[in-house]
């Protein structure tokens, strides 16, 4: 008797599908189109979201609303960043990059966050920063403004000369041995004056706008200082509901009826703070 060929029943392959909201889809497409111009980004998102709307007009309207939401959120984050930075004494602008021989991307993020947390708790560090990928190699970096008290710097700051593929020339940088040994590379720039602080804020804001990443803050960075306001210091009310006060540049600071002095960096440092 001839052996009959065994026939296996056909097995239907299960089609995997994802369930997500329109907002979740928008966020995913927004991230995918991060390197494009604003107009190209909109066209890309509209094209990919169109199948989930009645027509193209309704798709465009939805995408426009989401872009407006993104812009409002960005403005709020930018204002929050500026307020927090202006109430601190940040003295370094730093960039940290990982070495693939020492870390994966995930372990780099986890270990660096843990290191910052330890430095804040034990040595009084404060910081604000953002994660960013290099445009060419897509390697993850952390850029941040740091307040590092005297005597609280681990390792040594050393001068290093190396070739910059972006600037296409040899450059001199200040790096930290502690962070280089543990992570890969670190660059430390001293923040000497307000103009350099403004440049650092613009730098962080650029990455925040480009990638949509949220700022990372250490604990205890307030946005406001608290002061009683005298009538003679008020120029006028402002805002949609006129609930905000525009003050003269030389207004007086008061803390629960106690005169602290004319507004200045030194006086603000003495005032109570809040978020």
PDB file of C-alpha atoms in Angstrom:
ATOM      1  CA  UNK A   1       0.000   0.000   0.000  1.00  0.00           C
ATOM      2  CA  UNK A   2       1.448   3.349  -1.015  1.00  0.00           C
ATOM      3  CA  UNK A   3       2.044   5.864   1.701  1.00  0.00           C
ATOM      4  CA  UNK A   4      -0.400   8.663   1.407  1.00  0.00           C
ATOM      5  CA  UNK A   5       1.054  12.145   1.640  1.00  0.00           C
ATOM      6  CA  UNK A   6       0.005  13.782   4.843  1.00  0.00           C
ATOM      7  CA  UNK A   7      -2.020  16.889   4.204  1.00  0.00           C
ATOM      8  CA  UNK A   8      -1.945  19.438   6.996  1.00  0.00           C
ATOM      9  CA  UNK A   9      -5.003  21.608   7.400  1.00  0.00           C
ATOM     10  CA  UNK A  10      -4.482  25.213   6.443  1.00  0.00           C
ATOM     11  CA  UNK A  11      -4.075  27.461   9.456  1.00  0.00           C
ATOM     12  CA  UNK A  12      -5.403  30.955   9.159  1.00  0.00           C
ATOM     13  CA  UNK A  13      -2.908  33.552  10.251  1.00  0.00           C
ATOM     14  CA  UNK A  14      -4.259  35.962  12.798  1.00  0.00           C
ATOM     15  CA  UNK A  15      -3.976  39.542  11.698  1.00  0.00           C
ATOM     16  CA  UNK A  16      -2.577  41.683  14.449  1.00  0.00           C
ATOM     17  CA  UNK A  17      -4.302  44.985  14.952  1.00  0.00           C
ATOM     18  CA  UNK A  18      -3.833  47.888  17.317  1.00  0.00           C
ATOM     19  CA  UNK A  19      -6.539  49.917  18.930  1.00  0.00           C
ATOM     20  CA  UNK A  20      -5.642  53.538  19.532  1.00  0.00           C
ATOM     21  CA  UNK A  21      -7.320  56.916  19.738  1.00  0.00           C
ATOM     22  CA  UNK A  22      -6.919  59.613  17.112  1.00  0.00           C
ATOM     23  CA  UNK A  23      -4.829  61.610  19.553  1.00  0.00           C
ATOM     24  CA  UNK A  24      -2.486  58.659  20.128  1.00  0.00           C
ATOM     25  CA  UNK A  25      -2.118  58.211  16.368  1.00  0.00           C
ATOM     26  CA  UNK A  26      -1.390  61.920  15.969  1.00  0.00           C
ATOM     27  CA  UNK A  27       1.306  61.767  18.666  1.00  0.00           C
ATOM     28  CA  UNK A  28       2.927  58.757  16.999  1.00  0.00           C
ATOM     29  CA  UNK A  29       2.979  60.434  13.578  1.00  0.00           C
ATOM     30  CA  UNK A  30       4.188  63.679  15.146  1.00  0.00           C
ATOM     31  CA  UNK A  31       7.230  61.873  16.542  1.00  0.00           C
ATOM     32  CA  UNK A  32       7.922  60.068  13.249  1.00  0.00           C
ATOM     33  CA  UNK A  33       7.988  63.378  11.362  1.00  0.00           C
ATOM     34  CA  UNK A  34      10.224  65.183  13.875  1.00  0.00           C
ATOM     35  CA  UNK A  35      12.905  66.096  11.314  1.00  0.00           C
ATOM     36  CA  UNK A  36      10.534  67.679   8.786  1.00  0.00           C
ATOM     37  CA  UNK A  37       9.478  71.300   8.350  1.00  0.00           C
ATOM     38  CA  UNK A  38       6.182  72.385   9.890  1.00  0.00           C
ATOM     39  CA  UNK A  39       4.277  72.332   6.564  1.00  0.00           C
ATOM     40  CA  UNK A  40       5.761  68.979   5.482  1.00  0.00           C
ATOM     41  CA  UNK A  41       4.975  67.572   8.901  1.00  0.00           C
ATOM     42  CA  UNK A  42       1.326  68.613   8.619  1.00  0.00           C
ATOM     43  CA  UNK A  43       0.988  67.072   5.160  1.00  0.00           C
ATOM     44  CA  UNK A  44       2.550  63.815   6.378  1.00  0.00           C
ATOM     45  CA  UNK A  45       0.186  63.585   9.356  1.00  0.00           C
ATOM     46  CA  UNK A  46      -2.910  64.519   7.317  1.00  0.00           C
ATOM     47  CA  UNK A  47      -2.068  61.903   4.696  1.00  0.00           C
ATOM     48  CA  UNK A  48      -1.698  59.155   7.297  1.00  0.00           C
ATOM     49  CA  UNK A  49      -4.742  60.155   9.357  1.00  0.00           C
ATOM     50  CA  UNK A  50      -7.108  60.721   6.436  1.00  0.00           C
ATOM     51  CA  UNK A  51      -8.441  57.097   6.361  1.00  0.00           C
ATOM     52  CA  UNK A  52      -9.841  57.608   9.873  1.00  0.00           C
ATOM     53  CA  UNK A  53     -11.963  60.674   9.029  1.00  0.00           C
ATOM     54  CA  UNK A  54     -14.989  61.328   6.822  1.00  0.00           C
ATOM     55  CA  UNK A  55     -13.066  63.539   4.408  1.00  0.00           C
ATOM     56  CA  UNK A  56      -9.874  65.519   3.970  1.00  0.00           C
ATOM     57  CA  UNK A  57     -11.338  68.757   5.364  1.00  0.00           C
ATOM     58  CA  UNK A  58     -12.228  67.160   8.689  1.00  0.00           C
ATOM     59  CA  UNK A  59      -8.746  65.603   8.826  1.00  0.00           C
ATOM     60  CA  UNK A  60      -7.061  68.961   8.204  1.00  0.00           C
ATOM     61  CA  UNK A  61      -9.191  70.667  10.865  1.00  0.00           C
ATOM     62  CA  UNK A  62      -8.329  68.001  13.420  1.00  0.00           C
ATOM     63  CA  UNK A  63      -4.592  68.212  12.664  1.00  0.00           C
ATOM     64  CA  UNK A  64      -4.679  72.025  12.858  1.00  0.00           C
ATOM     65  CA  UNK A  65      -6.296  71.860  16.314  1.00  0.00           C
ATOM     66  CA  UNK A  66      -3.625  69.413  17.492  1.00  0.00           C
ATOM     67  CA  UNK A  67      -0.824  71.634  16.183  1.00  0.00           C
ATOM     68  CA  UNK A  68      -2.356  74.598  18.028  1.00  0.00           C
ATOM     69  CA  UNK A  69      -2.450  72.485  21.199  1.00  0.00           C
ATOM     70  CA  UNK A  70       1.208  71.574  20.701  1.00  0.00           C
ATOM     71  CA  UNK A  71       2.122  75.242  20.272  1.00  0.00           C
ATOM     72  CA  UNK A  72       0.233  76.298  23.429  1.00  0.00           C
ATOM     73  CA  UNK A  73       1.927  73.550  25.436  1.00  0.00           C
ATOM     74  CA  UNK A  74       5.316  74.544  24.044  1.00  0.00           C
ATOM     75  CA  UNK A  75       4.796  78.194  25.005  1.00  0.00           C
ATOM     76  CA  UNK A  76       3.765  77.149  28.526  1.00  0.00           C
ATOM     77  CA  UNK A  77       6.837  74.917  28.882  1.00  0.00           C
ATOM     78  CA  UNK A  78       9.089  77.702  27.584  1.00  0.00           C
ATOM     79  CA  UNK A  79       7.652  80.182  30.100  1.00  0.00           C
ATOM     80  CA  UNK A  80       7.975  77.645  32.926  1.00  0.00           C
ATOM     81  CA  UNK A  81      11.599  76.969  31.965  1.00  0.00           C
ATOM     82  CA  UNK A  82      12.496  80.678  31.882  1.00  0.00           C
ATOM     83  CA  UNK A  83      10.849  81.358  35.241  1.00  0.00           C
ATOM     84  CA  UNK A  84      12.610  78.472  36.947  1.00  0.00           C
ATOM     85  CA  UNK A  85      16.018  79.303  35.458  1.00  0.00           C
ATOM     86  CA  UNK A  86      15.816  82.986  36.419  1.00  0.00           C
ATOM     87  CA  UNK A  87      15.321  82.088  40.087  1.00  0.00           C
ATOM     88  CA  UNK A  88      18.436  79.880  40.193  1.00  0.00           C
ATOM     89  CA  UNK A  89      22.199  80.365  40.107  1.00  0.00           C
ATOM     90  CA  UNK A  90      23.108  77.842  37.415  1.00  0.00           C
ATOM     91  CA  UNK A  91      26.858  77.879  36.814  1.00  0.00           C
ATOM     92  CA  UNK A  92      27.429  75.122  34.216  1.00  0.00           C
ATOM     93  CA  UNK A  93      25.945  74.080  30.897  1.00  0.00           C
ATOM     94  CA  UNK A  94      26.695  70.375  30.399  1.00  0.00           C
ATOM     95  CA  UNK A  95      26.258  67.715  27.736  1.00  0.00           C
ATOM     96  CA  UNK A  96      26.471  63.991  28.507  1.00  0.00           C
ATOM     97  CA  UNK A  97      26.876  61.288  25.831  1.00  0.00           C
ATOM     98  CA  UNK A  98      27.119  57.557  26.399  1.00  0.00           C
ATOM     99  CA  UNK A  99      29.746  55.129  25.127  1.00  0.00           C
ATOM    100  CA  UNK A 100      28.237  51.979  23.578  1.00  0.00           C
ATOM    101  CA  UNK A 101      30.934  49.901  25.279  1.00  0.00           C
ATOM    102  CA  UNK A 102      29.722  51.089  28.688  1.00  0.00           C
ATOM    103  CA  UNK A 103      25.944  51.392  28.295  1.00  0.00           C
ATOM    104  CA  UNK A 104      22.878  50.703  26.243  1.00  0.00           C
ATOM    105  CA  UNK A 105      20.580  53.649  25.639  1.00  0.00           C
ATOM    106  CA  UNK A 106      18.229  52.427  28.374  1.00  0.00           C
ATOM    107  CA  UNK A 107      20.948  51.873  30.990  1.00  0.00           C
ATOM    108  CA  UNK A 108      22.487  55.260  30.142  1.00  0.00           C
ATOM    109  CA  UNK A 109      19.217  57.077  30.844  1.00  0.00           C
ATOM    110  CA  UNK A 110      18.559  55.113  34.019  1.00  0.00           C
ATOM    111  CA  UNK A 111      22.074  55.412  35.458  1.00  0.00           C
ATOM    112  CA  UNK A 112      22.494  59.093  34.562  1.00  0.00           C
ATOM    113  CA  UNK A 113      19.162  59.975  36.181  1.00  0.00           C
ATOM    114  CA  UNK A 114      20.215  58.040  39.267  1.00  0.00           C
ATOM    115  CA  UNK A 115      23.549  59.852  39.336  1.00  0.00           C
ATOM    116  CA  UNK A 116      21.858  63.266  39.111  1.00  0.00           C
ATOM    117  CA  UNK A 117      19.433  62.294  41.879  1.00  0.00           C
ATOM    118  CA  UNK A 118      22.337  61.286  44.132  1.00  0.00           C
ATOM    119  CA  UNK A 119      24.246  64.506  43.397  1.00  0.00           C
ATOM    120  CA  UNK A 120      21.161  66.605  44.204  1.00  0.00           C
ATOM    121  CA  UNK A 121      20.534  64.746  47.463  1.00  0.00           C
ATOM    122  CA  UNK A 122      24.122  64.500  48.723  1.00  0.00           C
ATOM    123  CA  UNK A 123      25.889  67.503  47.223  1.00  0.00           C
ATOM    124  CA  UNK A 124      23.143  70.092  46.654  1.00  0.00           C
ATOM    125  CA  UNK A 125      23.107  70.016  42.858  1.00  0.00           C
ATOM    126  CA  UNK A 126      20.201  71.522  40.911  1.00  0.00           C
ATOM    127  CA  UNK A 127      19.526  71.078  37.214  1.00  0.00           C
ATOM    128  CA  UNK A 128      17.158  71.437  34.295  1.00  0.00           C
ATOM    129  CA  UNK A 129      17.683  69.718  30.957  1.00  0.00           C
ATOM    130  CA  UNK A 130      16.374  67.792  27.979  1.00  0.00           C
ATOM    131  CA  UNK A 131      17.161  64.518  26.179  1.00  0.00           C
ATOM    132  CA  UNK A 132      18.133  64.874  22.513  1.00  0.00           C
ATOM    133  CA  UNK A 133      19.411  62.732  19.652  1.00  0.00           C
ATOM    134  CA  UNK A 134      22.198  63.865  17.351  1.00  0.00           C
ATOM    135  CA  UNK A 135      20.860  64.492  13.815  1.00  0.00           C
ATOM    136  CA  UNK A 136      23.452  62.293  12.075  1.00  0.00           C
ATOM    137  CA  UNK A 137      24.065  59.270  14.304  1.00  0.00           C
ATOM    138  CA  UNK A 138      20.859  59.559  16.370  1.00  0.00           C
ATOM    139  CA  UNK A 139      22.936  58.976  19.503  1.00  0.00           C
ATOM    140  CA  UNK A 140      21.223  60.038  22.723  1.00  0.00           C
ATOM    141  CA  UNK A 141      22.554  63.019  24.697  1.00  0.00           C
ATOM    142  CA  UNK A 142      21.458  64.947  27.749  1.00  0.00           C
ATOM    143  CA  UNK A 143      21.845  68.739  27.670  1.00  0.00           C
ATOM    144  CA  UNK A 144      21.329  70.681  30.878  1.00  0.00           C
ATOM    145  CA  UNK A 145      21.930  73.723  33.028  1.00  0.00           C
ATOM    146  CA  UNK A 146      23.427  72.791  36.403  1.00  0.00           C
ATOM    147  CA  UNK A 147      24.059  74.489  39.711  1.00  0.00           C
ATOM    148  CA  UNK A 148      27.086  72.765  41.261  1.00  0.00           C
ATOM    149  CA  UNK A 149      28.130  74.245  44.641  1.00  0.00           C
ATOM    150  CA  UNK A 150      31.790  74.874  45.464  1.00  0.00           C
ATOM    151  CA  UNK A 151      33.451  71.626  46.492  1.00  0.00           C
ATOM    152  CA  UNK A 152      30.611  69.495  45.080  1.00  0.00           C
ATOM    153  CA  UNK A 153      32.190  68.612  41.731  1.00  0.00           C
ATOM    154  CA  UNK A 154      33.109  64.900  41.535  1.00  0.00           C
ATOM    155  CA  UNK A 155      36.245  63.875  39.672  1.00  0.00           C
ATOM    156  CA  UNK A 156      38.343  66.490  37.878  1.00  0.00           C
ATOM    157  CA  UNK A 157      37.656  68.963  35.092  1.00  0.00           C
ATOM    158  CA  UNK A 158      40.279  68.435  32.388  1.00  0.00           C
ATOM    159  CA  UNK A 159      41.003  70.186  29.098  1.00  0.00           C
ATOM    160  CA  UNK A 160      40.662  67.861  26.113  1.00  0.00           C
ATOM    161  CA  UNK A 161      41.490  68.551  22.459  1.00  0.00           C
ATOM    162  CA  UNK A 162      39.618  66.462  19.913  1.00  0.00           C
ATOM    163  CA  UNK A 163      38.254  66.670  16.370  1.00  0.00           C
ATOM    164  CA  UNK A 164      34.665  67.818  15.908  1.00  0.00           C
ATOM    165  CA  UNK A 165      33.036  66.166  12.848  1.00  0.00           C
ATOM    166  CA  UNK A 166      30.283  68.800  12.930  1.00  0.00           C
ATOM    167  CA  UNK A 167      32.571  71.856  13.060  1.00  0.00           C
ATOM    168  CA  UNK A 168      35.218  70.000  11.016  1.00  0.00           C
ATOM    169  CA  UNK A 169      38.106  71.198  13.167  1.00  0.00           C
ATOM    170  CA  UNK A 170      40.021  70.413  16.338  1.00  0.00           C
ATOM    171  CA  UNK A 171      38.368  71.978  19.365  1.00  0.00           C
ATOM    172  CA  UNK A 172      39.205  72.325  23.047  1.00  0.00           C
ATOM    173  CA  UNK A 173      36.572  71.169  25.527  1.00  0.00           C
ATOM    174  CA  UNK A 174      36.372  70.848  29.307  1.00  0.00           C
ATOM    175  CA  UNK A 175      35.408  67.322  30.355  1.00  0.00           C
ATOM    176  CA  UNK A 176      34.831  65.613  33.701  1.00  0.00           C
ATOM    177  CA  UNK A 177      36.777  62.451  34.565  1.00  0.00           C
ATOM    178  CA  UNK A 178      34.043  61.102  36.875  1.00  0.00           C
ATOM    179  CA  UNK A 179      31.349  61.175  34.185  1.00  0.00           C
ATOM    180  CA  UNK A 180      33.696  60.110  31.377  1.00  0.00           C
ATOM    181  CA  UNK A 181      34.681  56.967  33.275  1.00  0.00           C
ATOM    182  CA  UNK A 182      31.097  56.008  34.093  1.00  0.00           C
ATOM    183  CA  UNK A 183      29.192  57.059  30.979  1.00  0.00           C
ATOM    184  CA  UNK A 184      31.361  57.981  28.015  1.00  0.00           C
ATOM    185  CA  UNK A 185      31.777  61.684  27.400  1.00  0.00           C
ATOM    186  CA  UNK A 186      30.897  64.882  29.224  1.00  0.00           C
ATOM    187  CA  UNK A 187      31.291  68.532  28.227  1.00  0.00           C
ATOM    188  CA  UNK A 188      31.211  71.298  30.843  1.00  0.00           C
ATOM    189  CA  UNK A 189      30.903  74.992  29.968  1.00  0.00           C
ATOM    190  CA  UNK A 190      30.980  77.646  32.675  1.00  0.00           C
ATOM    191  CA  UNK A 191      27.993  80.020  32.713  1.00  0.00           C
ATOM    192  CA  UNK A 192      29.721  83.334  33.418  1.00  0.00           C
ATOM    193  CA  UNK A 193      27.004  85.914  32.818  1.00  0.00           C
ATOM    194  CA  UNK A 194      23.329  86.500  31.999  1.00  0.00           C
ATOM    195  CA  UNK A 195      23.955  86.591  28.242  1.00  0.00           C
ATOM    196  CA  UNK A 196      25.459  83.101  28.325  1.00  0.00           C
ATOM    197  CA  UNK A 197      22.532  81.965  30.472  1.00  0.00           C
ATOM    198  CA  UNK A 198      20.169  83.323  27.810  1.00  0.00           C
ATOM    199  CA  UNK A 199      22.042  81.381  25.124  1.00  0.00           C
ATOM    200  CA  UNK A 200      21.749  78.201  27.203  1.00  0.00           C
ATOM    201  CA  UNK A 201      17.991  78.718  27.620  1.00  0.00           C
ATOM    202  CA  UNK A 202      17.646  79.235  23.851  1.00  0.00           C
ATOM    203  CA  UNK A 203      19.684  76.066  23.260  1.00  0.00           C
ATOM    204  CA  UNK A 204      17.444  73.975  25.532  1.00  0.00           C
ATOM    205  CA  UNK A 205      14.307  75.522  24.050  1.00  0.00           C
ATOM    206  CA  UNK A 206      15.482  74.664  20.537  1.00  0.00           C
ATOM    207  CA  UNK A 207      15.772  70.973  21.406  1.00  0.00           C
ATOM    208  CA  UNK A 208      12.461  71.055  23.234  1.00  0.00           C
ATOM    209  CA  UNK A 209      10.762  72.524  20.149  1.00  0.00           C
ATOM    210  CA  UNK A 210      12.566  70.248  17.703  1.00  0.00           C
ATOM    211  CA  UNK A 211      11.870  66.941  19.443  1.00  0.00           C
ATOM    212  CA  UNK A 212       8.782  67.681  21.524  1.00  0.00           C
ATOM    213  CA  UNK A 213      10.639  66.330  24.554  1.00  0.00           C
ATOM    214  CA  UNK A 214       9.608  67.596  27.969  1.00  0.00           C
ATOM    215  CA  UNK A 215      12.086  69.313  30.241  1.00  0.00           C
ATOM    216  CA  UNK A 216      13.579  67.324  33.097  1.00  0.00           C
ATOM    217  CA  UNK A 217      13.852  69.217  36.388  1.00  0.00           C
ATOM    218  CA  UNK A 218      15.458  68.433  39.725  1.00  0.00           C
ATOM    219  CA  UNK A 219      13.139  68.745  42.718  1.00  0.00           C
ATOM    220  CA  UNK A 220      12.565  72.080  44.392  1.00  0.00           C
ATOM    221  CA  UNK A 221      12.902  74.514  41.477  1.00  0.00           C
ATOM    222  CA  UNK A 222      10.215  77.185  42.029  1.00  0.00           C
ATOM    223  CA  UNK A 223       8.663  79.417  39.372  1.00  0.00           C
ATOM    224  CA  UNK A 224       7.692  82.402  41.526  1.00  0.00           C
ATOM    225  CA  UNK A 225       8.724  84.392  44.571  1.00  0.00           C
ATOM    226  CA  UNK A 226       6.029  85.640  46.968  1.00  0.00           C
ATOM    227  CA  UNK A 227       5.655  89.336  47.766  1.00  0.00           C
ATOM    228  CA  UNK A 228       2.966  91.733  48.948  1.00  0.00           C
ATOM    229  CA  UNK A 229       2.288  94.460  46.364  1.00  0.00           C
ATOM    230  CA  UNK A 230       1.797  98.139  47.134  1.00  0.00           C
ATOM    231  CA  UNK A 231      -0.649 100.242  45.084  1.00  0.00           C
ATOM    232  CA  UNK A 232       2.054 102.735  44.091  1.00  0.00           C
ATOM    233  CA  UNK A 233       4.066  99.928  42.441  1.00  0.00           C
ATOM    234  CA  UNK A 234       1.247  98.955  40.043  1.00  0.00           C
ATOM    235  CA  UNK A 235       1.323 100.316  36.482  1.00  0.00           C
ATOM    236  CA  UNK A 236      -1.954  98.681  35.384  1.00  0.00           C
ATOM    237  CA  UNK A 237      -3.858  95.399  35.195  1.00  0.00           C
ATOM    238  CA  UNK A 238      -3.224  93.077  32.249  1.00  0.00           C
ATOM    239  CA  UNK A 239      -4.496  89.805  30.798  1.00  0.00           C
ATOM    240  CA  UNK A 240      -7.841  88.723  29.368  1.00  0.00           C
ATOM    241  CA  UNK A 241      -9.599  89.059  32.720  1.00  0.00           C
ATOM    242  CA  UNK A 242      -7.264  91.790  34.021  1.00  0.00           C
ATOM    243  CA  UNK A 243      -6.291  89.652  36.993  1.00  0.00           C
ATOM    244  CA  UNK A 244      -2.543  90.145  36.511  1.00  0.00           C
ATOM    245  CA  UNK A 245      -0.611  93.227  37.583  1.00  0.00           C
ATOM    246  CA  UNK A 246       2.073  95.005  35.587  1.00  0.00           C
ATOM    247  CA  UNK A 247       4.625  96.440  38.039  1.00  0.00           C
ATOM    248  CA  UNK A 248       7.252  99.147  37.745  1.00  0.00           C
ATOM    249  CA  UNK A 249      10.819  97.874  37.317  1.00  0.00           C
ATOM    250  CA  UNK A 250      11.836  99.156  40.764  1.00  0.00           C
ATOM    251  CA  UNK A 251       8.887  97.792  42.786  1.00  0.00           C
ATOM    252  CA  UNK A 252       9.274  97.092  46.502  1.00  0.00           C
ATOM    253  CA  UNK A 253       9.318  93.569  47.939  1.00  0.00           C
ATOM    254  CA  UNK A 254       7.371  92.866  51.125  1.00  0.00           C
ATOM    255  CA  UNK A 255       7.105  89.652  53.122  1.00  0.00           C
ATOM    256  CA  UNK A 256       4.010  89.609  55.351  1.00  0.00           C
ATOM    257  CA  UNK A 257       4.271  93.332  56.061  1.00  0.00           C
ATOM    258  CA  UNK A 258       8.060  93.361  56.439  1.00  0.00           C
ATOM    259  CA  UNK A 259       9.908  95.526  53.895  1.00  0.00           C
ATOM    260  CA  UNK A 260      12.651  93.442  52.230  1.00  0.00           C
ATOM    261  CA  UNK A 261      13.990  96.063  49.820  1.00  0.00           C
ATOM    262  CA  UNK A 262      13.725  97.178  46.207  1.00  0.00           C
ATOM    263  CA  UNK A 263      13.538  94.248  43.803  1.00  0.00           C
ATOM    264  CA  UNK A 264      16.976  92.824  42.991  1.00  0.00           C
ATOM    265  CA  UNK A 265      18.693  89.451  42.727  1.00  0.00           C
ATOM    266  CA  UNK A 266      19.816  89.625  46.351  1.00  0.00           C
ATOM    267  CA  UNK A 267      16.353  90.554  47.636  1.00  0.00           C
ATOM    268  CA  UNK A 268      14.611  87.884  45.530  1.00  0.00           C
ATOM    269  CA  UNK A 269      16.962  85.260  47.006  1.00  0.00           C
ATOM    270  CA  UNK A 270      15.572  86.122  50.452  1.00  0.00           C
ATOM    271  CA  UNK A 271      11.897  85.915  49.442  1.00  0.00           C
ATOM    272  CA  UNK A 272       9.683  82.873  49.895  1.00  0.00           C
ATOM    273  CA  UNK A 273       9.182  80.821  46.716  1.00  0.00           C
ATOM    274  CA  UNK A 274       6.381  78.725  45.208  1.00  0.00           C
ATOM    275  CA  UNK A 275       5.215  76.981  42.042  1.00  0.00           C
TER     276      UNK A 275
END
